[in-house]
């Protein structure tokens, strides 16, 4: 019997968000499960303990409900309002 082994690394990443419509800014902590196995590598995301899309997919501004939101990787400065 052949067993497959996966190497899993879990990290918490704080993503920054910027609404292009109203300039609201906020941070959210996502858990990223990085795994490497025989079929390749993958990342599974969760938000508040629930499986979620990656941080850059389907974000809505909590202030104005706009979907014109930029997701910025951890440690990226938020753009200044124009």
PDB file of N, CA and C in Angstrom:
ATOM      1  N   UNK A   1       0.851  -1.176   0.000  1.00  0.00           N
ATOM      2  CA  UNK A   1       0.000   0.000   0.000  1.00  0.00           C
ATOM      3  C   UNK A   1       0.901   1.244   0.000  1.00  0.00           C
ATOM      4  N   UNK A   2       0.615   2.170  -0.891  1.00  0.00           N
ATOM      5  CA  UNK A   2       1.403   3.385  -1.026  1.00  0.00           C
ATOM      6  C   UNK A   2       0.669   4.535  -0.357  1.00  0.00           C
ATOM      7  N   UNK A   3       1.375   5.248   0.550  1.00  0.00           N
ATOM      8  CA  UNK A   3       0.748   6.374   1.251  1.00  0.00           C
ATOM      9  C   UNK A   3       1.260   7.689   0.674  1.00  0.00           C
ATOM     10  N   UNK A   4       0.374   8.637   0.592  1.00  0.00           N
ATOM     11  CA  UNK A   4       0.727   9.970   0.140  1.00  0.00           C
ATOM     12  C   UNK A   4       0.905  10.871   1.357  1.00  0.00           C
ATOM     13  N   UNK A   5       1.966  11.647   1.374  1.00  0.00           N
ATOM     14  CA  UNK A   5       2.227  12.542   2.503  1.00  0.00           C
ATOM     15  C   UNK A   5       2.141  13.973   2.026  1.00  0.00           C
ATOM     16  N   UNK A   6       1.462  14.801   2.806  1.00  0.00           N
ATOM     17  CA  UNK A   6       1.343  16.227   2.519  1.00  0.00           C
ATOM     18  C   UNK A   6       2.015  17.018   3.608  1.00  0.00           C
ATOM     19  N   UNK A   7       2.732  18.021   3.196  1.00  0.00           N
ATOM     20  CA  UNK A   7       3.338  18.958   4.130  1.00  0.00           C
ATOM     21  C   UNK A   7       2.411  20.171   4.194  1.00  0.00           C
ATOM     22  N   UNK A   8       1.875  20.481   5.391  1.00  0.00           N
ATOM     23  CA  UNK A   8       0.922  21.580   5.550  1.00  0.00           C
ATOM     24  C   UNK A   8       1.510  22.621   6.485  1.00  0.00           C
ATOM     25  N   UNK A   9       1.441  23.866   6.047  1.00  0.00           N
ATOM     26  CA  UNK A   9       1.888  24.996   6.857  1.00  0.00           C
ATOM     27  C   UNK A   9       0.721  25.969   6.977  1.00  0.00           C
ATOM     28  N   UNK A  10       0.357  26.334   8.205  1.00  0.00           N
ATOM     29  CA  UNK A  10      -0.766  27.245   8.442  1.00  0.00           C
ATOM     30  C   UNK A  10      -0.221  28.573   8.956  1.00  0.00           C
ATOM     31  N   UNK A  11      -0.691  29.665   8.348  1.00  0.00           N
ATOM     32  CA  UNK A  11      -0.268  30.986   8.804  1.00  0.00           C
ATOM     33  C   UNK A  11      -1.464  31.933   8.807  1.00  0.00           C
ATOM     34  N   UNK A  12      -1.376  32.960   9.643  1.00  0.00           N
ATOM     35  CA  UNK A  12      -2.390  34.011   9.662  1.00  0.00           C
ATOM     36  C   UNK A  12      -1.825  35.197   8.901  1.00  0.00           C
ATOM     37  N   UNK A  13      -2.591  35.678   7.924  1.00  0.00           N
ATOM     38  CA  UNK A  13      -2.168  36.809   7.115  1.00  0.00           C
ATOM     39  C   UNK A  13      -3.173  37.943   7.271  1.00  0.00           C
ATOM     40  N   UNK A  14      -2.676  39.123   7.588  1.00  0.00           N
ATOM     41  CA  UNK A  14      -3.534  40.293   7.691  1.00  0.00           C
ATOM     42  C   UNK A  14      -3.520  41.010   6.346  1.00  0.00           C
ATOM     43  N   UNK A  15      -4.665  40.993   5.675  1.00  0.00           N
ATOM     44  CA  UNK A  15      -4.805  41.654   4.382  1.00  0.00           C
ATOM     45  C   UNK A  15      -5.451  43.010   4.596  1.00  0.00           C
ATOM     46  N   UNK A  16      -4.999  43.988   3.823  1.00  0.00           N
ATOM     47  CA  UNK A  16      -5.521  45.346   3.907  1.00  0.00           C
ATOM     48  C   UNK A  16      -6.449  45.573   2.728  1.00  0.00           C
ATOM     49  N   UNK A  17      -7.512  46.318   2.986  1.00  0.00           N
ATOM     50  CA  UNK A  17      -8.493  46.600   1.938  1.00  0.00           C
ATOM     51  C   UNK A  17      -8.722  48.096   1.833  1.00  0.00           C
ATOM     52  N   UNK A  18      -8.938  48.541   0.598  1.00  0.00           N
ATOM     53  CA  UNK A  18      -9.160  49.959   0.318  1.00  0.00           C
ATOM     54  C   UNK A  18     -10.316  50.068  -0.668  1.00  0.00           C
ATOM     55  N   UNK A  19     -11.373  50.796  -0.269  1.00  0.00           N
ATOM     56  CA  UNK A  19     -12.518  51.004  -1.152  1.00  0.00           C
ATOM     57  C   UNK A  19     -12.195  52.167  -2.089  1.00  0.00           C
ATOM     58  N   UNK A  20     -12.257  51.908  -3.366  1.00  0.00           N
ATOM     59  CA  UNK A  20     -11.970  52.932  -4.368  1.00  0.00           C
ATOM     60  C   UNK A  20     -13.098  53.967  -4.406  1.00  0.00           C
ATOM     61  N   UNK A  21     -14.316  53.577  -4.059  1.00  0.00           N
ATOM     62  CA  UNK A  21     -15.469  54.466  -4.122  1.00  0.00           C
ATOM     63  C   UNK A  21     -15.482  55.494  -2.986  1.00  0.00           C
ATOM     64  N   UNK A  22     -15.338  55.038  -1.731  1.00  0.00           N
ATOM     65  CA  UNK A  22     -15.472  55.955  -0.585  1.00  0.00           C
ATOM     66  C   UNK A  22     -14.177  56.145   0.209  1.00  0.00           C
ATOM     67  N   UNK A  23     -13.104  55.480  -0.186  1.00  0.00           N
ATOM     68  CA  UNK A  23     -11.783  55.554   0.461  1.00  0.00           C
ATOM     69  C   UNK A  23     -11.728  54.925   1.852  1.00  0.00           C
ATOM     70  N   UNK A  24     -12.751  54.141   2.222  1.00  0.00           N
ATOM     71  CA  UNK A  24     -12.710  53.431   3.504  1.00  0.00           C
ATOM     72  C   UNK A  24     -11.574  52.409   3.464  1.00  0.00           C
ATOM     73  N   UNK A  25     -10.904  52.224   4.614  1.00  0.00           N
ATOM     74  CA  UNK A  25      -9.796  51.292   4.724  1.00  0.00           C
ATOM     75  C   UNK A  25     -10.024  50.361   5.906  1.00  0.00           C
ATOM     76  N   UNK A  26      -9.656  49.105   5.745  1.00  0.00           N
ATOM     77  CA  UNK A  26      -9.783  48.162   6.852  1.00  0.00           C
ATOM     78  C   UNK A  26      -8.851  46.975   6.649  1.00  0.00           C
ATOM     79  N   UNK A  27      -8.619  46.233   7.726  1.00  0.00           N
ATOM     80  CA  UNK A  27      -7.789  45.027   7.707  1.00  0.00           C
ATOM     81  C   UNK A  27      -8.655  43.831   8.080  1.00  0.00           C
ATOM     82  N   UNK A  28      -8.299  42.668   7.550  1.00  0.00           N
ATOM     83  CA  UNK A  28      -8.948  41.413   7.938  1.00  0.00           C
ATOM     84  C   UNK A  28      -7.884  40.340   8.030  1.00  0.00           C
ATOM     85  N   UNK A  29      -8.021  39.484   9.050  1.00  0.00           N
ATOM     86  CA  UNK A  29      -7.094  38.364   9.231  1.00  0.00           C
ATOM     87  C   UNK A  29      -7.646  37.125   8.556  1.00  0.00           C
ATOM     88  N   UNK A  30      -6.869  36.547   7.662  1.00  0.00           N
ATOM     89  CA  UNK A  30      -7.214  35.305   6.977  1.00  0.00           C
ATOM     90  C   UNK A  30      -6.251  34.225   7.416  1.00  0.00           C
ATOM     91  N   UNK A  31      -6.732  32.993   7.490  1.00  0.00           N
ATOM     92  CA  UNK A  31      -5.859  31.863   7.748  1.00  0.00           C
ATOM     93  C   UNK A  31      -5.569  31.214   6.397  1.00  0.00           C
ATOM     94  N   UNK A  32      -4.295  31.014   6.120  1.00  0.00           N
ATOM     95  CA  UNK A  32      -3.873  30.386   4.867  1.00  0.00           C
ATOM     96  C   UNK A  32      -3.239  29.039   5.179  1.00  0.00           C
ATOM     97  N   UNK A  33      -3.789  27.993   4.575  1.00  0.00           N
ATOM     98  CA  UNK A  33      -3.238  26.645   4.743  1.00  0.00           C
ATOM     99  C   UNK A  33      -2.517  26.289   3.447  1.00  0.00           C
ATOM    100  N   UNK A  34      -1.188  26.335   3.512  1.00  0.00           N
ATOM    101  CA  UNK A  34      -0.356  26.006   2.363  1.00  0.00           C
ATOM    102  C   UNK A  34      -0.022  24.520   2.451  1.00  0.00           C
ATOM    103  N   UNK A  35      -0.289  23.794   1.383  1.00  0.00           N
ATOM    104  CA  UNK A  35       0.045  22.369   1.406  1.00  0.00           C
ATOM    105  C   UNK A  35       0.792  21.983   0.136  1.00  0.00           C
ATOM    106  N   UNK A  36       1.760  21.106   0.321  1.00  0.00           N
ATOM    107  CA  UNK A  36       2.535  20.558  -0.783  1.00  0.00           C
ATOM    108  C   UNK A  36       2.372  19.053  -0.758  1.00  0.00           C
ATOM    109  N   UNK A  37       2.035  18.508  -1.885  1.00  0.00           N
ATOM    110  CA  UNK A  37       1.860  17.067  -1.978  1.00  0.00           C
ATOM    111  C   UNK A  37       2.261  16.574  -3.347  1.00  0.00           C
ATOM    112  N   UNK A  38       2.021  15.311  -3.607  1.00  0.00           N
ATOM    113  CA  UNK A  38       2.424  14.714  -4.883  1.00  0.00           C
ATOM    114  C   UNK A  38       1.769  15.388  -6.093  1.00  0.00           C
ATOM    115  N   UNK A  39       0.589  15.949  -5.912  1.00  0.00           N
ATOM    116  CA  UNK A  39      -0.115  16.572  -7.034  1.00  0.00           C
ATOM    117  C   UNK A  39       0.243  18.046  -7.197  1.00  0.00           C
ATOM    118  N   UNK A  40       1.097  18.585  -6.330  1.00  0.00           N
ATOM    119  CA  UNK A  40       1.479  19.991  -6.416  1.00  0.00           C
ATOM    120  C   UNK A  40       1.135  20.733  -5.144  1.00  0.00           C
ATOM    121  N   UNK A  41       1.212  22.050  -5.220  1.00  0.00           N
ATOM    122  CA  UNK A  41       0.932  22.858  -4.029  1.00  0.00           C
ATOM    123  C   UNK A  41      -0.419  23.552  -4.163  1.00  0.00           C
ATOM    124  N   UNK A  42      -0.997  23.880  -3.001  1.00  0.00           N
ATOM    125  CA  UNK A  42      -2.293  24.562  -2.995  1.00  0.00           C
ATOM    126  C   UNK A  42      -2.411  25.406  -1.729  1.00  0.00           C
ATOM    127  N   UNK A  43      -3.353  26.346  -1.765  1.00  0.00           N
ATOM    128  CA  UNK A  43      -3.637  27.176  -0.592  1.00  0.00           C
ATOM    129  C   UNK A  43      -5.143  27.146  -0.364  1.00  0.00           C
ATOM    130  N   UNK A  44      -5.550  26.887   0.872  1.00  0.00           N
ATOM    131  CA  UNK A  44      -6.954  26.960   1.265  1.00  0.00           C
ATOM    132  C   UNK A  44      -7.079  28.127   2.245  1.00  0.00           C
ATOM    133  N   UNK A  45      -8.083  28.977   2.048  1.00  0.00           N
ATOM    134  CA  UNK A  45      -8.265  30.180   2.851  1.00  0.00           C
ATOM    135  C   UNK A  45      -9.454  30.019   3.779  1.00  0.00           C
ATOM    136  N   UNK A  46      -9.359  30.649   4.967  1.00  0.00           N
ATOM    137  CA  UNK A  46     -10.517  30.717   5.843  1.00  0.00           C
ATOM    138  C   UNK A  46     -10.545  32.089   6.509  1.00  0.00           C
ATOM    139  N   UNK A  47     -11.759  32.535   6.825  1.00  0.00           N
ATOM    140  CA  UNK A  47     -11.991  33.828   7.463  1.00  0.00           C
ATOM    141  C   UNK A  47     -12.911  33.575   8.641  1.00  0.00           C
ATOM    142  N   UNK A  48     -12.479  33.941   9.827  1.00  0.00           N
ATOM    143  CA  UNK A  48     -13.243  33.709  11.058  1.00  0.00           C
ATOM    144  C   UNK A  48     -13.605  32.237  11.233  1.00  0.00           C
ATOM    145  N   UNK A  49     -12.690  31.356  10.852  1.00  0.00           N
ATOM    146  CA  UNK A  49     -12.888  29.922  11.038  1.00  0.00           C
ATOM    147  C   UNK A  49     -13.757  29.249   9.991  1.00  0.00           C
ATOM    148  N   UNK A  50     -14.178  29.995   8.966  1.00  0.00           N
ATOM    149  CA  UNK A  50     -15.047  29.442   7.923  1.00  0.00           C
ATOM    150  C   UNK A  50     -14.302  29.490   6.587  1.00  0.00           C
ATOM    151  N   UNK A  51     -14.390  28.427   5.806  1.00  0.00           N
ATOM    152  CA  UNK A  51     -13.740  28.406   4.496  1.00  0.00           C
ATOM    153  C   UNK A  51     -14.195  29.612   3.680  1.00  0.00           C
ATOM    154  N   UNK A  52     -13.248  30.231   2.972  1.00  0.00           N
ATOM    155  CA  UNK A  52     -13.584  31.428   2.210  1.00  0.00           C
ATOM    156  C   UNK A  52     -12.834  31.459   0.888  1.00  0.00           C
ATOM    157  N   UNK A  53     -13.226  32.394   0.055  1.00  0.00           N
ATOM    158  CA  UNK A  53     -12.491  32.676  -1.166  1.00  0.00           C
ATOM    159  C   UNK A  53     -11.183  33.366  -0.777  1.00  0.00           C
ATOM    160  N   UNK A  54     -10.215  33.428  -1.665  1.00  0.00           N
ATOM    161  CA  UNK A  54      -8.996  34.183  -1.367  1.00  0.00           C
ATOM    162  C   UNK A  54      -9.331  35.651  -1.090  1.00  0.00           C
ATOM    163  N   UNK A  55      -8.473  36.355  -0.376  1.00  0.00           N
ATOM    164  CA  UNK A  55      -8.767  37.737   0.027  1.00  0.00           C
ATOM    165  C   UNK A  55      -9.087  38.680  -1.131  1.00  0.00           C
ATOM    166  N   UNK A  56      -8.565  38.422  -2.300  1.00  0.00           N
ATOM    167  CA  UNK A  56      -8.753  39.336  -3.427  1.00  0.00           C
ATOM    168  C   UNK A  56     -10.027  39.049  -4.232  1.00  0.00           C
ATOM    169  N   UNK A  57     -10.844  38.089  -3.797  1.00  0.00           N
ATOM    170  CA  UNK A  57     -12.062  37.726  -4.529  1.00  0.00           C
ATOM    171  C   UNK A  57     -13.305  38.152  -3.754  1.00  0.00           C
ATOM    172  N   UNK A  58     -14.234  38.800  -4.430  1.00  0.00           N
ATOM    173  CA  UNK A  58     -15.566  39.124  -3.889  1.00  0.00           C
ATOM    174  C   UNK A  58     -15.555  39.920  -2.583  1.00  0.00           C
ATOM    175  N   UNK A  59     -14.820  40.985  -2.510  1.00  0.00           N
ATOM    176  CA  UNK A  59     -14.845  41.861  -1.333  1.00  0.00           C
ATOM    177  C   UNK A  59     -15.856  42.976  -1.558  1.00  0.00           C
ATOM    178  N   UNK A  60     -16.551  43.340  -0.489  1.00  0.00           N
ATOM    179  CA  UNK A  60     -17.523  44.438  -0.507  1.00  0.00           C
ATOM    180  C   UNK A  60     -17.170  45.384   0.632  1.00  0.00           C
ATOM    181  N   UNK A  61     -17.231  46.689   0.352  1.00  0.00           N
ATOM    182  CA  UNK A  61     -16.914  47.691   1.370  1.00  0.00           C
ATOM    183  C   UNK A  61     -17.989  47.665   2.464  1.00  0.00           C
ATOM    184  N   UNK A  62     -17.584  47.578   3.727  1.00  0.00           N
ATOM    185  CA  UNK A  62     -18.567  47.563   4.813  1.00  0.00           C
ATOM    186  C   UNK A  62     -19.239  48.927   5.026  1.00  0.00           C
ATOM    187  N   UNK A  63     -18.676  49.993   4.475  1.00  0.00           N
ATOM    188  CA  UNK A  63     -19.250  51.333   4.645  1.00  0.00           C
ATOM    189  C   UNK A  63     -20.272  51.663   3.565  1.00  0.00           C
ATOM    190  N   UNK A  64     -19.880  51.536   2.287  1.00  0.00           N
ATOM    191  CA  UNK A  64     -20.764  51.980   1.197  1.00  0.00           C
ATOM    192  C   UNK A  64     -21.305  50.837   0.345  1.00  0.00           C
ATOM    193  N   UNK A  65     -20.899  49.600   0.631  1.00  0.00           N
ATOM    194  CA  UNK A  65     -21.349  48.384  -0.062  1.00  0.00           C
ATOM    195  C   UNK A  65     -20.826  48.286  -1.501  1.00  0.00           C
ATOM    196  N   UNK A  66     -19.852  49.105  -1.856  1.00  0.00           N
ATOM    197  CA  UNK A  66     -19.260  49.057  -3.193  1.00  0.00           C
ATOM    198  C   UNK A  66     -18.440  47.778  -3.357  1.00  0.00           C
ATOM    199  N   UNK A  67     -18.369  47.293  -4.576  1.00  0.00           N
ATOM    200  CA  UNK A  67     -17.512  46.146  -4.880  1.00  0.00           C
ATOM    201  C   UNK A  67     -16.195  46.614  -5.505  1.00  0.00           C
ATOM    202  N   UNK A  68     -15.992  47.891  -5.574  1.00  0.00           N
ATOM    203  CA  UNK A  68     -14.745  48.466  -6.100  1.00  0.00           C
ATOM    204  C   UNK A  68     -13.715  48.519  -4.970  1.00  0.00           C
ATOM    205  N   UNK A  69     -13.248  47.351  -4.563  1.00  0.00           N
ATOM    206  CA  UNK A  69     -12.357  47.210  -3.412  1.00  0.00           C
ATOM    207  C   UNK A  69     -11.034  46.617  -3.877  1.00  0.00           C
ATOM    208  N   UNK A  70      -9.955  47.198  -3.408  1.00  0.00           N
ATOM    209  CA  UNK A  70      -8.622  46.666  -3.680  1.00  0.00           C
ATOM    210  C   UNK A  70      -8.146  45.879  -2.472  1.00  0.00           C
ATOM    211  N   UNK A  71      -7.699  44.670  -2.720  1.00  0.00           N
ATOM    212  CA  UNK A  71      -7.087  43.851  -1.668  1.00  0.00           C
ATOM    213  C   UNK A  71      -5.582  44.006  -1.790  1.00  0.00           C
ATOM    214  N   UNK A  72      -4.953  44.356  -0.701  1.00  0.00           N
ATOM    215  CA  UNK A  72      -3.510  44.580  -0.697  1.00  0.00           C
ATOM    216  C   UNK A  72      -2.843  43.540   0.185  1.00  0.00           C
ATOM    217  N   UNK A  73      -1.816  42.878  -0.324  1.00  0.00           N
ATOM    218  CA  UNK A  73      -1.136  41.850   0.466  1.00  0.00           C
ATOM    219  C   UNK A  73      -0.614  42.403   1.791  1.00  0.00           C
ATOM    220  N   UNK A  74      -0.322  41.509   2.725  1.00  0.00           N
ATOM    221  CA  UNK A  74       0.183  41.946   4.035  1.00  0.00           C
ATOM    222  C   UNK A  74       1.361  42.906   3.894  1.00  0.00           C
ATOM    223  N   UNK A  75       1.383  43.902   4.774  1.00  0.00           N
ATOM    224  CA  UNK A  75       2.455  44.902   4.859  1.00  0.00           C
ATOM    225  C   UNK A  75       2.519  45.869   3.681  1.00  0.00           C
ATOM    226  N   UNK A  76       1.466  45.935   2.865  1.00  0.00           N
ATOM    227  CA  UNK A  76       1.419  46.896   1.778  1.00  0.00           C
ATOM    228  C   UNK A  76       0.746  48.173   2.277  1.00  0.00           C
ATOM    229  N   UNK A  77       1.336  49.331   2.034  1.00  0.00           N
ATOM    230  CA  UNK A  77       0.687  50.570   2.475  1.00  0.00           C
ATOM    231  C   UNK A  77      -0.599  50.830   1.682  1.00  0.00           C
ATOM    232  N   UNK A  78      -1.583  51.372   2.369  1.00  0.00           N
ATOM    233  CA  UNK A  78      -2.849  51.714   1.702  1.00  0.00           C
ATOM    234  C   UNK A  78      -2.645  53.039   0.970  1.00  0.00           C
ATOM    235  N   UNK A  79      -3.132  53.124  -0.276  1.00  0.00           N
ATOM    236  CA  UNK A  79      -2.963  54.374  -1.029  1.00  0.00           C
ATOM    237  C   UNK A  79      -3.630  55.555  -0.350  1.00  0.00           C
ATOM    238  N   UNK A  80      -3.042  56.723  -0.494  1.00  0.00           N
ATOM    239  CA  UNK A  80      -3.630  57.944   0.058  1.00  0.00           C
ATOM    240  C   UNK A  80      -4.809  58.366  -0.803  1.00  0.00           C
ATOM    241  N   UNK A  81      -5.862  58.942  -0.174  1.00  0.00           N
ATOM    242  CA  UNK A  81      -6.990  59.440  -0.963  1.00  0.00           C
ATOM    243  C   UNK A  81      -6.527  60.548  -1.892  1.00  0.00           C
ATOM    244  N   UNK A  82      -7.164  60.651  -3.038  1.00  0.00           N
ATOM    245  CA  UNK A  82      -6.802  61.681  -4.020  1.00  0.00           C
ATOM    246  C   UNK A  82      -7.461  62.979  -3.720  1.00  0.00           C
TER     247      UNK A  82
END
